[in-house]
CSV table of N, CA and C in Angstrom, one decimal:
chain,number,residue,atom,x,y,z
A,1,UNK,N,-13.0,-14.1,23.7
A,1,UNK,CA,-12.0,-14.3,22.7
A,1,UNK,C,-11.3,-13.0,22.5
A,2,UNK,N,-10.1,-12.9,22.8
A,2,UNK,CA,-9.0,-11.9,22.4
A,2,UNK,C,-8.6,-11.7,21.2
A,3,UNK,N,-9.0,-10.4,20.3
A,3,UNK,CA,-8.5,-10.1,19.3
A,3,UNK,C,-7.4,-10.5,18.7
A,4,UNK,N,-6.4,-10.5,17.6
A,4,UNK,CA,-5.5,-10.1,16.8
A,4,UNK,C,-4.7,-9.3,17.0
A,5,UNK,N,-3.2,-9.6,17.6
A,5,UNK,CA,-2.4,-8.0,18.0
A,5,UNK,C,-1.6,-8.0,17.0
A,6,UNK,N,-1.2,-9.1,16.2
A,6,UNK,CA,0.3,-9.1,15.5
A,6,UNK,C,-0.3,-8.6,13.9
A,7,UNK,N,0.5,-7.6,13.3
A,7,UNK,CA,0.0,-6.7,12.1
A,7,UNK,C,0.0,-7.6,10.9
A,8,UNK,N,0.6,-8.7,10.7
A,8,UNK,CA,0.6,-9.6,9.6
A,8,UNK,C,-0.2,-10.5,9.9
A,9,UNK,N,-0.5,-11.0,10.9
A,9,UNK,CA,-1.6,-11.9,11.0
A,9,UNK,C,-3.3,-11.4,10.0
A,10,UNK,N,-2.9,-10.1,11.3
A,10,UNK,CA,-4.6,-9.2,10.7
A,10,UNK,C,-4.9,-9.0,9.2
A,11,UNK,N,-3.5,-8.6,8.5
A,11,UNK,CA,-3.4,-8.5,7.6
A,11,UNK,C,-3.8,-9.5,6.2
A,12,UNK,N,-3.3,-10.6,6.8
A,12,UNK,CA,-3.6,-11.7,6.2
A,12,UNK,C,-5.5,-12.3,6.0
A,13,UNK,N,-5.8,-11.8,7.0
A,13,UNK,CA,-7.2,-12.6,7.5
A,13,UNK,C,-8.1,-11.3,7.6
A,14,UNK,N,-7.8,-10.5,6.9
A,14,UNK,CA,-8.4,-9.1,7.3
A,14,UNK,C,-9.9,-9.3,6.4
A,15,UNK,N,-10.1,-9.7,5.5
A,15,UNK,CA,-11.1,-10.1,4.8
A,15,UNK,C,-12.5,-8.8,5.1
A,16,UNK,N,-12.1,-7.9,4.4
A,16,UNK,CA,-13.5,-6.9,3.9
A,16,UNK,C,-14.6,-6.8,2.8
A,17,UNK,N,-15.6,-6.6,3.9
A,17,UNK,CA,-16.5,-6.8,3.2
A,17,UNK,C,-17.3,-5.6,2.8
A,18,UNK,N,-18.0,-5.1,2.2
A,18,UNK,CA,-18.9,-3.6,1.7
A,18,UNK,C,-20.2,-3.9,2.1
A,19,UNK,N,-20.9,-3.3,3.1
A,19,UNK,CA,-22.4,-3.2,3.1
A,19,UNK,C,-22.9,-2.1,1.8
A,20,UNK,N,-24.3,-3.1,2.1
A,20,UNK,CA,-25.1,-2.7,0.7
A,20,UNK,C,-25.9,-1.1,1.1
A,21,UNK,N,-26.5,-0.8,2.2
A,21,UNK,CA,-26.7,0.3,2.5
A,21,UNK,C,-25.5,1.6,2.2
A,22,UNK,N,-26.2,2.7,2.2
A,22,UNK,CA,-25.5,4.1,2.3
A,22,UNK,C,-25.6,5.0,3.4
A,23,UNK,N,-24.4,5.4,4.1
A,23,UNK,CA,-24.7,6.3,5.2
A,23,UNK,C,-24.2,7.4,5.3
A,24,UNK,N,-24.7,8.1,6.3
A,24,UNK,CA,-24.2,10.0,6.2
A,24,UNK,C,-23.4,10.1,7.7
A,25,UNK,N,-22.9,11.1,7.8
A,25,UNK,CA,-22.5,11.5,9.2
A,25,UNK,C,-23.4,13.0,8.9
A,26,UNK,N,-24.0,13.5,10.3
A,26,UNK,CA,-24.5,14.3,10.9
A,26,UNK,C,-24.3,14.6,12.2
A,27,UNK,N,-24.5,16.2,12.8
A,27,UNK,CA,-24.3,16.6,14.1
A,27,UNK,C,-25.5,17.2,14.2
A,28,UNK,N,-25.8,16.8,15.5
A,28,UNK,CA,-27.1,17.3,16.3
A,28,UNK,C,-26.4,18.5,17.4
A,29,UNK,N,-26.8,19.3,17.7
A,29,UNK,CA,-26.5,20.3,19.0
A,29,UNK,C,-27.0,20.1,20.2
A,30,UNK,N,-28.2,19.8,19.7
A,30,UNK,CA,-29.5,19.2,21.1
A,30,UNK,C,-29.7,17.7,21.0
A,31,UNK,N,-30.1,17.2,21.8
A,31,UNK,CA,-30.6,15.6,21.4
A,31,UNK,C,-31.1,15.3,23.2
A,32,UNK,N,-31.5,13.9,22.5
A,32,UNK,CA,-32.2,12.9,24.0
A,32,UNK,C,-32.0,12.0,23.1
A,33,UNK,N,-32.6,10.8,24.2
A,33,UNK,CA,-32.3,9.6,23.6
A,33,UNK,C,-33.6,8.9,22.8
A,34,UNK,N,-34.5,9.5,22.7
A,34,UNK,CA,-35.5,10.0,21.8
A,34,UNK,C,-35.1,9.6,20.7
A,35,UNK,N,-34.5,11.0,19.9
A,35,UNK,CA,-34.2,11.3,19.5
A,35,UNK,C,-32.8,10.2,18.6
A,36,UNK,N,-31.9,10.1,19.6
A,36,UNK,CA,-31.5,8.5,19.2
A,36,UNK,C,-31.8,7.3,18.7
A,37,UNK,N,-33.0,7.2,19.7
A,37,UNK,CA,-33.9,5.7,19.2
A,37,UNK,C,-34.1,6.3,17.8
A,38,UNK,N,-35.3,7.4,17.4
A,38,UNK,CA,-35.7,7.3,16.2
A,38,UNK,C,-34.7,7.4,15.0
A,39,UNK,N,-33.3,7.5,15.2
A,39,UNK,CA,-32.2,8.1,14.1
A,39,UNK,C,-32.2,6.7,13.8
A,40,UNK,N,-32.0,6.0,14.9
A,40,UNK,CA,-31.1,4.3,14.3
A,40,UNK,C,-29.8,4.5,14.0
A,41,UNK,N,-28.7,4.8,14.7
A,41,UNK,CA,-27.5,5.4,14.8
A,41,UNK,C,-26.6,4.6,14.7
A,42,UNK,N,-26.1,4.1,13.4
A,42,UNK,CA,-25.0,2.9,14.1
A,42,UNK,C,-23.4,3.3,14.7
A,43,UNK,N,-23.8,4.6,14.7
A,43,UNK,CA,-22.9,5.1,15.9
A,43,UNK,C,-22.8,6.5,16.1
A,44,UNK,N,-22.3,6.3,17.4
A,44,UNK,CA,-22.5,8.3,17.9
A,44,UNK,C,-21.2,8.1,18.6
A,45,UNK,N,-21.3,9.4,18.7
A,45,UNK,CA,-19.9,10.0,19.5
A,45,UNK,C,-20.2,11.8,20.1
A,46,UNK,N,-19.8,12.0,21.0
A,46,UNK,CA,-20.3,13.5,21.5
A,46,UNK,C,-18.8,13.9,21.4
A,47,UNK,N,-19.3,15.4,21.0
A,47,UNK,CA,-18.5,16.2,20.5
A,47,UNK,C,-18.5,17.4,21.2
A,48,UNK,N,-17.7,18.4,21.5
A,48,UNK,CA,-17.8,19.7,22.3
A,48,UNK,C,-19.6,20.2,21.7
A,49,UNK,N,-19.2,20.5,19.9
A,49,UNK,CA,-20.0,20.7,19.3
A,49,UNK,C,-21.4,20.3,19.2
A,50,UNK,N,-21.9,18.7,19.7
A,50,UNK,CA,-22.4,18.2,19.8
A,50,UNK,C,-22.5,16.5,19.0
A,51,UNK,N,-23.5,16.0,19.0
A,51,UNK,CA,-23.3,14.6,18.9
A,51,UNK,C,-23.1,14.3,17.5
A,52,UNK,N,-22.0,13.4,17.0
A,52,UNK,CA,-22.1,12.9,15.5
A,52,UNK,C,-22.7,11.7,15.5
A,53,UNK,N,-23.8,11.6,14.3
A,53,UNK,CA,-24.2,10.1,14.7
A,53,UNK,C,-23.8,9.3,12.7
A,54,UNK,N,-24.0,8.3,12.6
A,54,UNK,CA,-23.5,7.9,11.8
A,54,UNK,C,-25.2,6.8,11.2
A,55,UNK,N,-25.7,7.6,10.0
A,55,UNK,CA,-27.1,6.9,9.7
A,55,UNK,C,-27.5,6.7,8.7
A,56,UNK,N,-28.2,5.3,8.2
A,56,UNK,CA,-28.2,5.5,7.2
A,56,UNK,C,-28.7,6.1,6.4
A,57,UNK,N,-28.6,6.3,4.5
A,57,UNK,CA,-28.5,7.7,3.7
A,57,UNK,C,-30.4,7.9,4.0
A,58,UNK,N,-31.8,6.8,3.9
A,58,UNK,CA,-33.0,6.8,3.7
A,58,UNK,C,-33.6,7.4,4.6
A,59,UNK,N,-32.9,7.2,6.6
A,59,UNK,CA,-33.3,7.6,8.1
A,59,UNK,C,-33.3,9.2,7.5
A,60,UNK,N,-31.8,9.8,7.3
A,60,UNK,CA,-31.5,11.1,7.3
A,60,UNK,C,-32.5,11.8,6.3
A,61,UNK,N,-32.9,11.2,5.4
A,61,UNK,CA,-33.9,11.9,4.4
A,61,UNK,C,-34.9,12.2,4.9
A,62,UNK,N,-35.8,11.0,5.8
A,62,UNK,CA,-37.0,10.5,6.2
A,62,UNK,C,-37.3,12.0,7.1
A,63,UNK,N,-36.1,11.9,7.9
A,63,UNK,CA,-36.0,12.9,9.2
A,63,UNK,C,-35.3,14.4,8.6
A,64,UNK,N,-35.1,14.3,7.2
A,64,UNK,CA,-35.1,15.6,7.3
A,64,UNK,C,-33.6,16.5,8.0
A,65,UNK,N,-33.1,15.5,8.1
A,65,UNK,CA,-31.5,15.7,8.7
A,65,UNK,C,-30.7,16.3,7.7
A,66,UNK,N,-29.7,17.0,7.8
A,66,UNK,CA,-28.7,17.9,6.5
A,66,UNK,C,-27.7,16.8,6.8
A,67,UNK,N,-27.3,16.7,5.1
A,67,UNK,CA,-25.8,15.8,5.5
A,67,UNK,C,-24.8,16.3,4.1
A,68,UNK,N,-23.6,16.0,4.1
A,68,UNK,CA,-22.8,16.7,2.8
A,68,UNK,C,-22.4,15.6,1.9
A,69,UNK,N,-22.5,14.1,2.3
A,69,UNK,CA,-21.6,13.7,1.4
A,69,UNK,C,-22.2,12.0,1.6
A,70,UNK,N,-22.0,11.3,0.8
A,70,UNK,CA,-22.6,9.5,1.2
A,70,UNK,C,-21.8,8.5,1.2
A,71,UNK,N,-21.7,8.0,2.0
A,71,UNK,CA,-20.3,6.5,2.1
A,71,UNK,C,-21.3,5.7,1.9
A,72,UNK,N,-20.4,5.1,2.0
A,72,UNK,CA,-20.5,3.1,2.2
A,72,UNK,C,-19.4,2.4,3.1
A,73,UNK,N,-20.0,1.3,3.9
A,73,UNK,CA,-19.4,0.9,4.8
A,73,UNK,C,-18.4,-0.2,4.5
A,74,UNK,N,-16.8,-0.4,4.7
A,74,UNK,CA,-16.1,-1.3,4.8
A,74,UNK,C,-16.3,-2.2,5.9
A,75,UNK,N,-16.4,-3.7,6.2
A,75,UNK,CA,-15.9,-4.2,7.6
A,75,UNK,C,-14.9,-4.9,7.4
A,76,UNK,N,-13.7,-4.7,8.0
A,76,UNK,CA,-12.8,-6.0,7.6
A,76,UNK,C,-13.2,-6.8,9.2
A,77,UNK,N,-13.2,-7.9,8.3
A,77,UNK,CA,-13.9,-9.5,9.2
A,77,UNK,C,-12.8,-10.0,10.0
A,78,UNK,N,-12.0,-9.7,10.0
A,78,UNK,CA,-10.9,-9.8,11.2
A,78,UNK,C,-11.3,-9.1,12.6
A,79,UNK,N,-10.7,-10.0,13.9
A,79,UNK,CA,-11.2,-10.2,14.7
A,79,UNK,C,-9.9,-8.9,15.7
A,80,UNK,N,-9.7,-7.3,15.5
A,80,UNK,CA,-8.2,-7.1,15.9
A,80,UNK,C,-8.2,-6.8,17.3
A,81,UNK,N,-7.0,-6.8,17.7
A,81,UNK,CA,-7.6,-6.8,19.0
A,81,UNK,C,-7.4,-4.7,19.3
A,82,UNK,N,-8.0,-4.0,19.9
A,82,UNK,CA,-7.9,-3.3,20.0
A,82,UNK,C,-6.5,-2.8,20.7
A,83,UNK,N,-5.5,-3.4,20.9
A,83,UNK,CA,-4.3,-2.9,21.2
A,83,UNK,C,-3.5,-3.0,20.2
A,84,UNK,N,-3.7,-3.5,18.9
A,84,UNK,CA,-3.0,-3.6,17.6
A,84,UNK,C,-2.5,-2.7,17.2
A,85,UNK,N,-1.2,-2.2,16.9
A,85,UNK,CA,-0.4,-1.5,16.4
A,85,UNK,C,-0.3,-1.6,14.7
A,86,UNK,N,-0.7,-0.7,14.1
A,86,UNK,CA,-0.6,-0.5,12.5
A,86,UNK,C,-1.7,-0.7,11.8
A,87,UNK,N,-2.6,-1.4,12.3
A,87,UNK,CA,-4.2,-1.6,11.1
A,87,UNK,C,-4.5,-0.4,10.8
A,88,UNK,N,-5.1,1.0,11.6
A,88,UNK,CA,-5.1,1.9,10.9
A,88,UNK,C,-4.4,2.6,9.8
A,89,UNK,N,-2.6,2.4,10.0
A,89,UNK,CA,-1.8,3.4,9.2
A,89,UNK,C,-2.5,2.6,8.1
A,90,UNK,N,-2.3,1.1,8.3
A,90,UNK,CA,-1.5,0.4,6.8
A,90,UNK,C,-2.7,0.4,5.9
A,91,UNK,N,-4.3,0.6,6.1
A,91,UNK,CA,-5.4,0.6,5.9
A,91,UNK,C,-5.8,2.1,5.4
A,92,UNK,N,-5.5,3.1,5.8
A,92,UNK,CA,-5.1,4.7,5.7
A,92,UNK,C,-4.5,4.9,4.4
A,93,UNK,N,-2.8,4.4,4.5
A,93,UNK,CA,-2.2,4.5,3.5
A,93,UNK,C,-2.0,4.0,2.3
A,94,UNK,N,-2.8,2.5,2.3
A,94,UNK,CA,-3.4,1.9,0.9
A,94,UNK,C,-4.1,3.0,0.3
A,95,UNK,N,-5.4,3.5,1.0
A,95,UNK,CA,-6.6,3.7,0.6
A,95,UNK,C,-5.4,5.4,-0.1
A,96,UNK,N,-4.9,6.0,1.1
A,96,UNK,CA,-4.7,7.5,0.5
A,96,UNK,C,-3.7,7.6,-0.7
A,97,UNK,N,-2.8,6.5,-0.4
A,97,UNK,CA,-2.0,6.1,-2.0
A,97,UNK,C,-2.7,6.2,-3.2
A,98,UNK,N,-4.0,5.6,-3.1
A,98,UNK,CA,-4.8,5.6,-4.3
A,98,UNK,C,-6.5,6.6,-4.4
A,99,UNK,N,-5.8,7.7,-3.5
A,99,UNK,CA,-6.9,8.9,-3.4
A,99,UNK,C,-8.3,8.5,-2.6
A,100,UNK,N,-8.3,7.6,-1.8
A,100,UNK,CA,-9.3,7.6,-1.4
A,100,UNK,C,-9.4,8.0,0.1
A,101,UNK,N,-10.3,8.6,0.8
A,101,UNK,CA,-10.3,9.2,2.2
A,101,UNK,C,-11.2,8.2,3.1
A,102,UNK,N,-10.4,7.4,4.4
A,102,UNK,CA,-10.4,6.7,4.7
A,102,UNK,C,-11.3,7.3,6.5
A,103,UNK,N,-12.5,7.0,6.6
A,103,UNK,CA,-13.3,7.8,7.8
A,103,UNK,C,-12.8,6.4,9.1
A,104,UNK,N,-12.0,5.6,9.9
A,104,UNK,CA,-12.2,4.8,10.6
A,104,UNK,C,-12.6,4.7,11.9
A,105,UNK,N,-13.5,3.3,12.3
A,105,UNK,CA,-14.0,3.3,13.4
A,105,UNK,C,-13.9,1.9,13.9
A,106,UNK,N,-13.2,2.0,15.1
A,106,UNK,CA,-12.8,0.6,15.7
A,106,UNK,C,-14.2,0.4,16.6
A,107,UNK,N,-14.5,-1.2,16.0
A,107,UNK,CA,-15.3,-1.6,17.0
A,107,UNK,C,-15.0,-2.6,17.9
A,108,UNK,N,-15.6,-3.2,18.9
A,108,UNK,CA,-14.7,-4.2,19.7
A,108,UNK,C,-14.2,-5.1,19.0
A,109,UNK,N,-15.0,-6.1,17.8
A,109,UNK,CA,-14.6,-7.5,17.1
A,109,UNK,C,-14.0,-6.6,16.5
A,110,UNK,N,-14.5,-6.1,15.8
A,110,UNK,CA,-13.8,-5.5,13.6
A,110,UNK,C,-13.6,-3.8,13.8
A,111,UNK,N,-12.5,-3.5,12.8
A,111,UNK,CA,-12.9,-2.1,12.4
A,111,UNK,C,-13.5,-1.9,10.9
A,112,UNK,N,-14.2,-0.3,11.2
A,112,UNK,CA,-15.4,-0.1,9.7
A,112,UNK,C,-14.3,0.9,9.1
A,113,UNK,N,-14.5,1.1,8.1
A,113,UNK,CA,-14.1,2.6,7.0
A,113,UNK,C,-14.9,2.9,6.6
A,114,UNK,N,-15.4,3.9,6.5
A,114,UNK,CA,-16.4,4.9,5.8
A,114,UNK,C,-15.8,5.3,4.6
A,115,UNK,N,-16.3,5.1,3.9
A,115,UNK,CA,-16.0,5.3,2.1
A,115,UNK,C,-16.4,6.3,1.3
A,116,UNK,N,-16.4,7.1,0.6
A,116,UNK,CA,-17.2,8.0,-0.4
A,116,UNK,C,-18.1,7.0,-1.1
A,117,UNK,N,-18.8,7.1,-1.3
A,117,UNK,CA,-19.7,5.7,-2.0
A,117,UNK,C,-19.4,5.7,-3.3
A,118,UNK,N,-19.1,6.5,-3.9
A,118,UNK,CA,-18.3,6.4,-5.1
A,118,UNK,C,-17.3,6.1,-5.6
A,119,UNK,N,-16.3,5.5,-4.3
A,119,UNK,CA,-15.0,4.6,-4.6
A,119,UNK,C,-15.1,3.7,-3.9
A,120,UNK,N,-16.3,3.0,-3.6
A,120,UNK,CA,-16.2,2.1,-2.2
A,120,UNK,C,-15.9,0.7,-2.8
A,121,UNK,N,-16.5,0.3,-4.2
A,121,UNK,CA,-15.6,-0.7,-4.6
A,121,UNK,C,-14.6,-0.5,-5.0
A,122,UNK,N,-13.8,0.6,-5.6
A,122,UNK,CA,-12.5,0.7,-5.5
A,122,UNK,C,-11.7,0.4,-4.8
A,123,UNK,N,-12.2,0.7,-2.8
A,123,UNK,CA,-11.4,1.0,-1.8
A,123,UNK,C,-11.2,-1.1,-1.7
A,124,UNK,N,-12.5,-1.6,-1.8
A,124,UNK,CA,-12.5,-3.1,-1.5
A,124,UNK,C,-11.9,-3.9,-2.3
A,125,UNK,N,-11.8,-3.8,-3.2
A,125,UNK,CA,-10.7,-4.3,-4.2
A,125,UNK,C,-9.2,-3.8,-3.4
A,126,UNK,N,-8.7,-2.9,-3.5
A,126,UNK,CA,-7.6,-2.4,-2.8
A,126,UNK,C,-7.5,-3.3,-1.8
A,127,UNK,N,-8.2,-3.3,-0.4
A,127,UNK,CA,-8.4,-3.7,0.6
A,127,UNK,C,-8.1,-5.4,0.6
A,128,UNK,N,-8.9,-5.7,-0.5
A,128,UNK,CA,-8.5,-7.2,-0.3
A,128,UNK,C,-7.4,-7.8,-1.2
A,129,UNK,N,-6.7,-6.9,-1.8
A,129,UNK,CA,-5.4,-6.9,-2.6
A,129,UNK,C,-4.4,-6.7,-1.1
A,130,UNK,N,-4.8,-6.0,-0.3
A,130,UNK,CA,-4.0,-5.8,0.9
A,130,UNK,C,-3.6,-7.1,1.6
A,131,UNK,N,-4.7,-8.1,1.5
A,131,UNK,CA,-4.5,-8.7,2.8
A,131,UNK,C,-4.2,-10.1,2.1
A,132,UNK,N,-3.2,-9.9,0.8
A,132,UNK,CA,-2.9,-11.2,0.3
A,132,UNK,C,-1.1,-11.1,-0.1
């Protein structure tokens, strides 16, 4: 199934939702995949600097990991296709209109936003004011 290219369609059907967990971003310098397994990463990315993984707030504690700050996770339930032109700006510039800092991460079906956890129902309200 081929995503969503056209910006008003997505828009329309963009339908976000807020997971109930809290998560951190952290950088490792060293790692294995050890080290992976035990994080439970729902996402990584390597970096010159080393790997950022994306976990949630309870793992990072457990393990003792340093982190600065705690989100919450947006999904809009739309299906985009990753060659879609404008979901990020228009999704960006809702959120920064109304002071909120928008972390995004395209996955094949949906993209996430990473939220400050303290405006994350803010941003979802917003968000689904957007897509009407």
């Amino acid at each position: 199934m081929q995503g969503i290219k056209d910006l008003s369609q997505i828009l329309i059907n963009l339908k976000p939702v807020l997971a109930t967990d809290e998560f951190v971003f952290c950088s490792l310098k060293e790692f294995n995949n050890i080290d992976i397994a035990k994080y439970q990463p729902i996402a990584t990315f390597i970096e010159v600097e080393g790997m950022t993984m994306v976990l949630k707030k309870e793992i990072a504690i457990q393990h003792n990991i340093v982190f600065n700050n705690v989100y919450k996770m947006i999904t809009l339930q739309v299906h985009s296709s990753l060659d879609a032109v404008g979901l990020t700006a228009a999704v960006s510039k809702r959120l920064a209109d109304n002071g909120i800092s928008a972390n995004m991460f395209a996955g094949y079906y949906h993209d996430h936003i990473f939220i400050q956890a303290t405006k994350a129902e803010e941003a979802l309200l917003l968000l689904t004011e957007l897509a009407t």
